[in-house]
Coordinates of C-alpha atoms in Angstrom, one line a residue:
T43 CA 5.4 4.7 19.9
I44 CA 6.7 3.8 16.5
T45 CA 6.6 0.2 15.5
T46 CA 8.7 -2.0 13.3
G47 CA 8.6 -1.0 9.6
S48 CA 8.8 2.7 10.3
S49 CA 12.2 4.2 10.0
L50 CA 13.8 7.2 11.7
S51 CA 17.2 8.1 10.6
G52 CA 18.9 11.2 9.3
S53 CA 21.6 13.7 9.8
A54 CA 19.9 15.5 12.7
I55 CA 16.6 15.7 14.5
K56 CA 14.6 19.0 14.7
I57 CA 11.7 19.0 17.1
A58 CA 8.7 21.3 17.6
Q59 CA 9.4 23.9 14.9
I60 CA 6.3 26.0 14.6
S61 CA 5.4 28.0 11.5
T62 CA 4.9 31.7 11.8
N63 CA 1.1 31.1 11.4
Y64 CA 0.7 29.4 14.8
G65 CA 0.9 30.4 18.5
Q66 CA 3.2 29.1 21.1
I67 CA 3.7 25.9 23.0
Y68 CA 5.5 24.9 26.2
F69 CA 7.6 21.8 25.8
D70 CA 9.1 19.4 28.4
E71 CA 10.3 15.9 29.2
L72 CA 11.5 14.7 25.8
K73 CA 12.5 11.0 25.9
F74 CA 13.8 8.5 23.4
F75 CA 13.4 4.8 24.1
T76 CA 14.9 2.0 22.0
Y77 CA 11.8 -0.1 22.5
A78 CA 8.1 0.2 21.8
L79 CA 6.4 0.9 25.1
S80 CA 3.2 -0.9 25.9
S81 CA 0.2 1.0 27.2
P82 CA 1.0 0.4 30.9
Q83 CA 4.6 1.3 30.3
A84 CA 3.6 4.5 28.5
M85 CA 1.3 5.4 31.5
A86 CA 4.2 4.7 34.0
N87 CA 6.4 7.0 31.8
F88 CA 3.8 9.7 31.8
N89 CA 3.2 9.6 35.5
S90 CA 7.0 9.6 36.4
K91 CA 8.0 12.8 38.2
G92 CA 10.5 14.0 35.6
T93 CA 13.7 12.7 37.2
K94 CA 15.8 9.9 35.9
S95 CA 15.6 8.0 39.2
T96 CA 11.8 8.3 39.3
T97 CA 11.5 7.3 35.6
N98 CA 13.8 4.4 36.2
S99 CA 11.9 3.2 39.3
N100 CA 8.6 3.5 37.5
L101 CA 9.8 1.6 34.5
S102 CA 12.1 -0.9 36.0
T103 CA 9.2 -3.3 36.8
F104 CA 8.6 -3.7 33.1
T105 CA 10.9 -5.9 31.1
N106 CA 11.4 -6.7 27.4
N107 CA 13.7 -9.1 25.5
S108 CA 16.7 -6.9 26.3
G109 CA 16.0 -6.2 30.0
A110 CA 14.4 -3.4 31.9
I111 CA 12.8 -0.6 29.9
K112 CA 14.9 1.9 31.9
N113 CA 18.0 0.6 30.2
N114 CA 16.6 1.5 26.9
L115 CA 15.9 5.2 27.8
I116 CA 18.8 6.5 25.7
A117 CA 17.8 10.2 25.8
H118 CA 15.9 12.1 28.5
Y119 CA 15.9 15.9 28.2
K120 CA 14.3 17.5 31.4
F121 CA 14.9 21.1 30.3
E122 CA 15.7 22.1 33.9
E123 CA 18.8 24.2 33.0
S124 CA 18.6 27.8 34.2
S125 CA 20.2 29.4 31.3
G126 CA 22.1 28.9 28.0
T127 CA 21.0 26.9 24.9
T128 CA 22.3 23.4 25.8
N129 CA 19.9 20.8 27.1
N130 CA 21.6 18.0 29.0
N131 CA 20.7 14.4 28.3
S132 CA 20.2 12.3 31.5
G133 CA 19.5 9.2 29.5
S134 CA 21.9 6.2 29.3
I135 CA 23.9 7.7 26.4
G136 CA 24.7 10.9 28.4
S137 CA 26.2 14.1 27.0
A138 CA 27.1 12.6 23.6
I139 CA 23.5 13.5 22.6
N140 CA 22.9 16.8 24.4
N141 CA 20.6 19.0 22.3
T142 CA 20.2 22.8 21.7
I143 CA 17.3 25.2 21.8
V144 CA 17.3 27.5 18.8
S145 CA 15.8 31.0 19.4
A146 CA 13.5 29.6 22.1
T147 CA 13.3 30.7 25.7
R148 CA 13.4 28.8 29.0
S149 CA 10.2 28.9 31.0
N150 CA 8.8 27.9 34.4
E151 CA 5.8 26.4 32.6
G152 CA 7.1 22.8 32.3
K153 CA 5.4 19.5 33.4
Y154 CA 7.5 19.5 36.5
G155 CA 9.4 22.7 37.0
K156 CA 11.1 24.3 34.0
G157 CA 10.5 23.7 30.3
I158 CA 11.0 25.4 27.0
K159 CA 8.7 28.0 25.4
L160 CA 8.5 27.7 21.6
S161 CA 6.9 30.0 19.2
A162 CA 7.4 31.0 15.5
L163 CA 10.4 29.3 13.9
Q164 CA 11.9 28.1 17.2
Y165 CA 12.9 24.5 17.8
I166 CA 15.0 22.0 19.6
Y167 CA 17.9 20.6 17.6
T168 CA 19.8 17.3 18.2
A169 CA 22.9 16.8 16.1
D170 CA 23.5 13.7 14.1
N171 CA 24.4 10.7 16.4
P172 CA 24.3 7.0 15.5
N173 CA 22.6 6.2 18.8
L174 CA 19.5 8.0 17.4
D175 CA 19.5 6.0 14.2
F176 CA 16.8 3.5 15.0
G177 CA 16.6 2.0 11.5
T178 CA 13.4 -0.1 11.2
G179 CA 13.4 -1.3 14.8
D180 CA 10.7 -0.4 17.4
F181 CA 11.2 2.8 19.4
T182 CA 9.3 5.4 21.4
I183 CA 9.5 9.1 21.5
S184 CA 7.6 10.8 24.3
T185 CA 7.2 14.4 25.4
W186 CA 4.9 16.8 27.3
I187 CA 3.3 19.7 25.3
K188 CA 1.1 22.5 26.6
T189 CA -0.4 25.1 24.3
G190 CA 0.1 28.7 25.2

């Protein structure tokens, strides 16, 4: 969770690029919330089973000033695609912020089902989109990572 005063903006977001000096990781369940999750909310998010409906039901009991937390899940990449380089966003913004894996491979080693295997100089790329320009407001980025 990143709190007010921290700023995230830029022309694009590159996640999980690993230097040539390191091993590999398995990466799954990348989520962007437009709100700072509390500890109980973060636990509900972590324990959700990786589907939008499960995430929504686990988080819908928590509210903030702008309604249920589930409404603030703008990006959710489950990495369940069978092939290709596009990762579909199942968050509230939809396909406007799909992202791409660069040189990485799909894997069956995800948190729930499939995931992404990343090693030297491979990463996940999300193109510039104003919905991901959080400015200085609170927001949360969560993901699942397993070393390989």
